[in-house]
C-alpha positions as a printed Julia matrix, in Angstrom:
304×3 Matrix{Float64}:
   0.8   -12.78   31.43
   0.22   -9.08   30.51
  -1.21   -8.41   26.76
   1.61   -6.06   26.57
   4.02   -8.41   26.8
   1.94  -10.37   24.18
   2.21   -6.99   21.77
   6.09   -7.07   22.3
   6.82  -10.35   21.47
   3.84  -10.35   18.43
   6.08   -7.21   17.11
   9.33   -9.17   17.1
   8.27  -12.27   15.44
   6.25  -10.2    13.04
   9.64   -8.17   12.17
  12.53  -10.91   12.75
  14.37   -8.09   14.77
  14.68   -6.93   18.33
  16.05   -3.55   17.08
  13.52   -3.38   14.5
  10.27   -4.1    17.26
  11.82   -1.85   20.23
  12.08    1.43   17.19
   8.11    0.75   16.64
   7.16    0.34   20.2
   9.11    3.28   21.35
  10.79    1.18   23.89
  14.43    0.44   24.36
  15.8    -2.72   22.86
  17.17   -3.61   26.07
  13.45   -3.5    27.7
  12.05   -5.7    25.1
  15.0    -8.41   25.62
  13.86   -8.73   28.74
   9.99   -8.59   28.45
  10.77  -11.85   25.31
  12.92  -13.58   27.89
  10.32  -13.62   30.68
   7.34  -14.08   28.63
  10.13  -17.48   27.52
  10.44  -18.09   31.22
   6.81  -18.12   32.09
   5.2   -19.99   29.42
   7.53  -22.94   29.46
   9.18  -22.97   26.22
  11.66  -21.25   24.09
  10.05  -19.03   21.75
  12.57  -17.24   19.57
  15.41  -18.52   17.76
  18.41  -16.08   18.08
  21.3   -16.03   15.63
  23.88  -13.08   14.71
  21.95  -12.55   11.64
  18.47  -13.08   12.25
  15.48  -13.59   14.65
  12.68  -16.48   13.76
  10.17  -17.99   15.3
  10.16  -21.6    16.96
   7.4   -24.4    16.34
   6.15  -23.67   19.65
   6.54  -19.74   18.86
   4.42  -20.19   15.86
   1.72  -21.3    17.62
   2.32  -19.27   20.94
   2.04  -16.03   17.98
  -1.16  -17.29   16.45
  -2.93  -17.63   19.68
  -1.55  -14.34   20.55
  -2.71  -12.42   17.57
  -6.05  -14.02   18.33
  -6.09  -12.72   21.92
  -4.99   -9.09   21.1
  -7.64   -8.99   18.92
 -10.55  -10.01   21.4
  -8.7    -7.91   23.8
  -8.97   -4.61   21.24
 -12.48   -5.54   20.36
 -13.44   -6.09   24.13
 -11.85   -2.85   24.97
 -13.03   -0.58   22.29
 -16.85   -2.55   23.07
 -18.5     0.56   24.23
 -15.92    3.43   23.01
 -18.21    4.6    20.43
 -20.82    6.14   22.61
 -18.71    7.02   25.4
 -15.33    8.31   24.51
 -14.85    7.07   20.87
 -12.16    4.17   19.18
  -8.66    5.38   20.47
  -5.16    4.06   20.0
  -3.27    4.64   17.04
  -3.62    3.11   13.14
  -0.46    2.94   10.39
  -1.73    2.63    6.97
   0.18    2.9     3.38
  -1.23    4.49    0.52
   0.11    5.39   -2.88
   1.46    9.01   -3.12
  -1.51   10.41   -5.98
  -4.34    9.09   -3.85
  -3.0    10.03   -0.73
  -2.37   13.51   -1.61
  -5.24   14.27   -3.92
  -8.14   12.07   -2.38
  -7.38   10.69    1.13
  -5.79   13.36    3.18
  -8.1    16.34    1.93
 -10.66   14.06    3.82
  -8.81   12.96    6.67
 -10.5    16.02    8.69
 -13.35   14.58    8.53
 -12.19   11.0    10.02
 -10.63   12.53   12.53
 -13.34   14.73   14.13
 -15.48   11.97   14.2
 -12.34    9.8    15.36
 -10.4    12.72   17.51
  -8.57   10.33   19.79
  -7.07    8.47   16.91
  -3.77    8.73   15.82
  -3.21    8.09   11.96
   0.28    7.06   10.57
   0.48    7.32    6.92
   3.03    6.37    4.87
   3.07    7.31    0.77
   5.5     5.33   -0.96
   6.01    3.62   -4.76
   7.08    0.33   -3.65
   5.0    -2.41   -2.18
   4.94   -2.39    1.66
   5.06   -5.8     3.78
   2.42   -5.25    5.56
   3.05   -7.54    8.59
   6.52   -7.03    9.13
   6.32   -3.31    8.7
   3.68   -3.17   10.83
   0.8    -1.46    9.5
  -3.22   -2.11   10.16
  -3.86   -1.64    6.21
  -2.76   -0.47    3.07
  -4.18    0.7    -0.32
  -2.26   -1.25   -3.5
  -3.11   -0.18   -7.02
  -2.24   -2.61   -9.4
  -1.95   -7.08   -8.96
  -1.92   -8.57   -5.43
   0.77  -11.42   -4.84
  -0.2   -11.31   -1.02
  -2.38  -14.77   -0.31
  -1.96  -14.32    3.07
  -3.8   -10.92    3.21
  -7.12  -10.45    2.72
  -7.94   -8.21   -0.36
 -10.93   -5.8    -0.26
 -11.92   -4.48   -4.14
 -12.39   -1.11   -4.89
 -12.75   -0.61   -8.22
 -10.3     0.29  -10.91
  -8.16    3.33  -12.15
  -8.62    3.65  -16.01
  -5.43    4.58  -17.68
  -4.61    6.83  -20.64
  -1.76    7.73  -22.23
  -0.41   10.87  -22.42
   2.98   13.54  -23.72
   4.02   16.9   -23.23
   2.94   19.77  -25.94
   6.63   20.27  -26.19
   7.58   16.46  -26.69
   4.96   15.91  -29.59
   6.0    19.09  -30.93
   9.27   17.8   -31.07
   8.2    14.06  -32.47
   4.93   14.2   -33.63
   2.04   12.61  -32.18
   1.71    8.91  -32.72
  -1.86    7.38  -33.58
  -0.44    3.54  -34.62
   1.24    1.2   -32.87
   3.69    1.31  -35.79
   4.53    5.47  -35.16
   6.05    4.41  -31.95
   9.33    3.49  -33.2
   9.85    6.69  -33.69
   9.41    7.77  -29.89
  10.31    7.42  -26.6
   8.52    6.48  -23.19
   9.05    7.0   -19.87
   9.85    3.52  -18.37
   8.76    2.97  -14.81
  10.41    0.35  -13.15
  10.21   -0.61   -9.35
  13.93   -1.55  -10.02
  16.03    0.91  -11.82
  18.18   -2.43  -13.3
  14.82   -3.61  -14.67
  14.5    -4.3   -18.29
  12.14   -4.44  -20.95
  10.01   -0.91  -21.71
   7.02   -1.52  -23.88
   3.4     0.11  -24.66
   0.51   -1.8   -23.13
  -2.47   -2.5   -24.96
  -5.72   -4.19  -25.33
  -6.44   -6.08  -28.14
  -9.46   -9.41  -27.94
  -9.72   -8.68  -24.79
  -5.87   -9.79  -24.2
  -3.14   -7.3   -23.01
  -0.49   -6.57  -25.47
   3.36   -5.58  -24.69
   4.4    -3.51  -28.06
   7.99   -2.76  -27.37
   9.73    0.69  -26.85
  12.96    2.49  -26.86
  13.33    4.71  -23.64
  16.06    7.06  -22.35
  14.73    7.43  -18.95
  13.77    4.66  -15.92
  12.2     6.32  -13.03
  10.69    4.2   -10.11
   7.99    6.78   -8.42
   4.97    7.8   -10.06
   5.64   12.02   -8.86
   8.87   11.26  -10.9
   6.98    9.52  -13.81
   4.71   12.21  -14.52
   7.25   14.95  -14.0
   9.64   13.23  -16.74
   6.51   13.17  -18.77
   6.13   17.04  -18.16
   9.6    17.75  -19.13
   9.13   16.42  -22.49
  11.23   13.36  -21.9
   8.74   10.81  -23.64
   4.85    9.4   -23.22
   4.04    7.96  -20.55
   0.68    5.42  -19.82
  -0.97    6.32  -16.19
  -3.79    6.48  -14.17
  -6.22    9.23  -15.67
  -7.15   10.04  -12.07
  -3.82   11.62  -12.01
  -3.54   13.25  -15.13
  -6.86   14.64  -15.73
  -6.54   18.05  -14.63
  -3.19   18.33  -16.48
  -5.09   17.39  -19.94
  -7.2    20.16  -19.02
  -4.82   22.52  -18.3
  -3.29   22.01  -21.79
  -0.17   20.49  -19.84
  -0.21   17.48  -21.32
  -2.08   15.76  -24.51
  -3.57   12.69  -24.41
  -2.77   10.29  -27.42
  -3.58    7.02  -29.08
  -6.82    6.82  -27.11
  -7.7     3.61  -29.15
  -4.34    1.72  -27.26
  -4.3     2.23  -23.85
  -3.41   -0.33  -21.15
  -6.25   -2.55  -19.22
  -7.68   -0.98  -15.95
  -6.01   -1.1   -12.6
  -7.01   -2.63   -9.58
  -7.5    -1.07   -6.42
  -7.7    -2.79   -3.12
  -7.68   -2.66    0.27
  -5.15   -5.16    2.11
  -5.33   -6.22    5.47
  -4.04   -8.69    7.93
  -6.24  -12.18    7.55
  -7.15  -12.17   11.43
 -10.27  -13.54   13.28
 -11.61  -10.35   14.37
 -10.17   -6.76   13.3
  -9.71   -4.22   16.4
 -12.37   -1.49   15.6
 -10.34    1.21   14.83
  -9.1    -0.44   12.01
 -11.95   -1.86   10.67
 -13.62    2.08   11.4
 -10.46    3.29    8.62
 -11.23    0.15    6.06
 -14.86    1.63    5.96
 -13.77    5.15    5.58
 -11.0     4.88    3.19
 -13.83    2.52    0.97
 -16.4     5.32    1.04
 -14.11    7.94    0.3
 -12.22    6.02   -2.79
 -14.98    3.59   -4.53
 -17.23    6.73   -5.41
 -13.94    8.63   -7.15
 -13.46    5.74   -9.17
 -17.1     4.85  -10.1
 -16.84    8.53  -11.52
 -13.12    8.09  -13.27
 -14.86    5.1   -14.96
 -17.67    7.05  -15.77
 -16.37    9.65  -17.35
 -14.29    7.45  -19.89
């Protein structure tokens, strides 16, 4: 059997969808049908279950994918053995990364990764919401914030330190709170992954336990661009990442407030797939991405 017909049928069971796989691959749906039905034919045993609705693995296509993920990998590693010195890694790499630190940190340094890396091809996807890695198909992807994925493995980076922070024109319109108690008399920005979702509140530290002190707001965004620009428009405070509102604070853009109650550090991690052996291209962007974000947030934390 061909490791290309190995990729195919990896893609599918990773996504549940024929449609979905073939869009990926750049191949026609019709092409990886067939390449799922003889890859059925040769090995013995039905692989895929196929309903109207949905595409999912077999027993014996949950082990035939395991073994196949394992032999990709040894195949990328064997392949890419001596790339380095001769011709460099090659192929191509989809990672997601949150929109701030893709824009103001990562990509201003992806020149750098590429000439040493020139016949790499990077896919990079900025988005709010949390990614599924495996059946979106990407090599890695940089989460800020608590990991629910067990099945991933999670490289630390550090953390973002948060601050909060209002328009001139807001406090000029409310005041400027400095106790927990002057906040029923304002507003904040609520971000919410789901615009239905419920329940705005200030976080803060207090014995070393996170607080939730409960707020009125008028506005639910769910994207952090749209979170800071509500906050620039005077439409209420807002708690975030001071790695993304630092150079607004020094602008005079926005004000920092109630330094004494701001919300517990951040995470930030690395996530990728919990295989054997990584293909080296991917395990070249882990090392990158980690030496271009851990010293960034050494110095946020340093400069608190």
């Amino acid at each position: 059997m061909e490791l290309d017909e190995l990729r195919i049928f990896a893609r599918v069971a990773e996504l549940g969808s024929f449609t979905q796989a073939a869009e990926q691959l750049g191949l026609v749906k019709s092409r990886v049908s067939a390449v799922v039905l003889q890859l059925e034919s040769r090995v013995g045993a039905r692989l895929l279950q196929r309903t109207t609705r949905r595409v999912q693995l077999t027993p014996d296509g949950e082990v035939f994918l395991a073994r196949s993920k394992e032999l990709l990998a040894d195949a990328d590693q064997l392949q890419a053995m001596f790339q380095p010195v001769a011709s460099g890694l090659k192929g191509r790499l989809r990672i997601d990364l949150p929109n701030k630190l893709a824009s103001e940190l990562v990509i201003p340094r992806l020149p750098e990764f590429l000439a040493a890396h020139p016949l790499l091809e990077v896919g990079i996807s900025t988005t709010d919401r949390q990614v599924d890695l495996v059946r979106e198909g990407f090599d890695c992807v940089l989460r800020v914030g608590s990991l629910a994925d067990a099945e991933l493995v999670a490289r630390p980076l550090g953390v973002l330190t948060m601050g909060n922070v209002a328009s001139p024109a807001y406090l000029a319109a409310h005041g400027t709170p400095t106790t927990l108690a002057d906040l029923a008399r304002h507003r904040i920005v609520h971000y919410a992954a789901k615009l239905g979702t419920q329940g705005a509140g200030w976080e803060y530290q207090e014995d070393g336990v996170t607080r939730v002190h409960p707020m009125r707001s008028t506005v639910v965004v769910n994207g952090t661009d749209a979170y800071q620009a509500a906050c620039l428009a005077g439409l209420g405070l807002i708690q975030a990442p001071t790695f993304g509102t630092r150079r607004l604070v020094a602008q005079g853009l926005l004000v920092e407030v109630m330094p004494q109650f701001v919300a517990p550090p951040m995470p930030v991690s690395l996530l990728y797939p919990n295989r054997r052996q990584l293909a080296p291209r991917v395990q070249a962007v882990l090392n990158w991405i980690a030496q271009v974000v851990e010293p960034q947030l050494r110095a946020e934390a340093a400069a608190q």
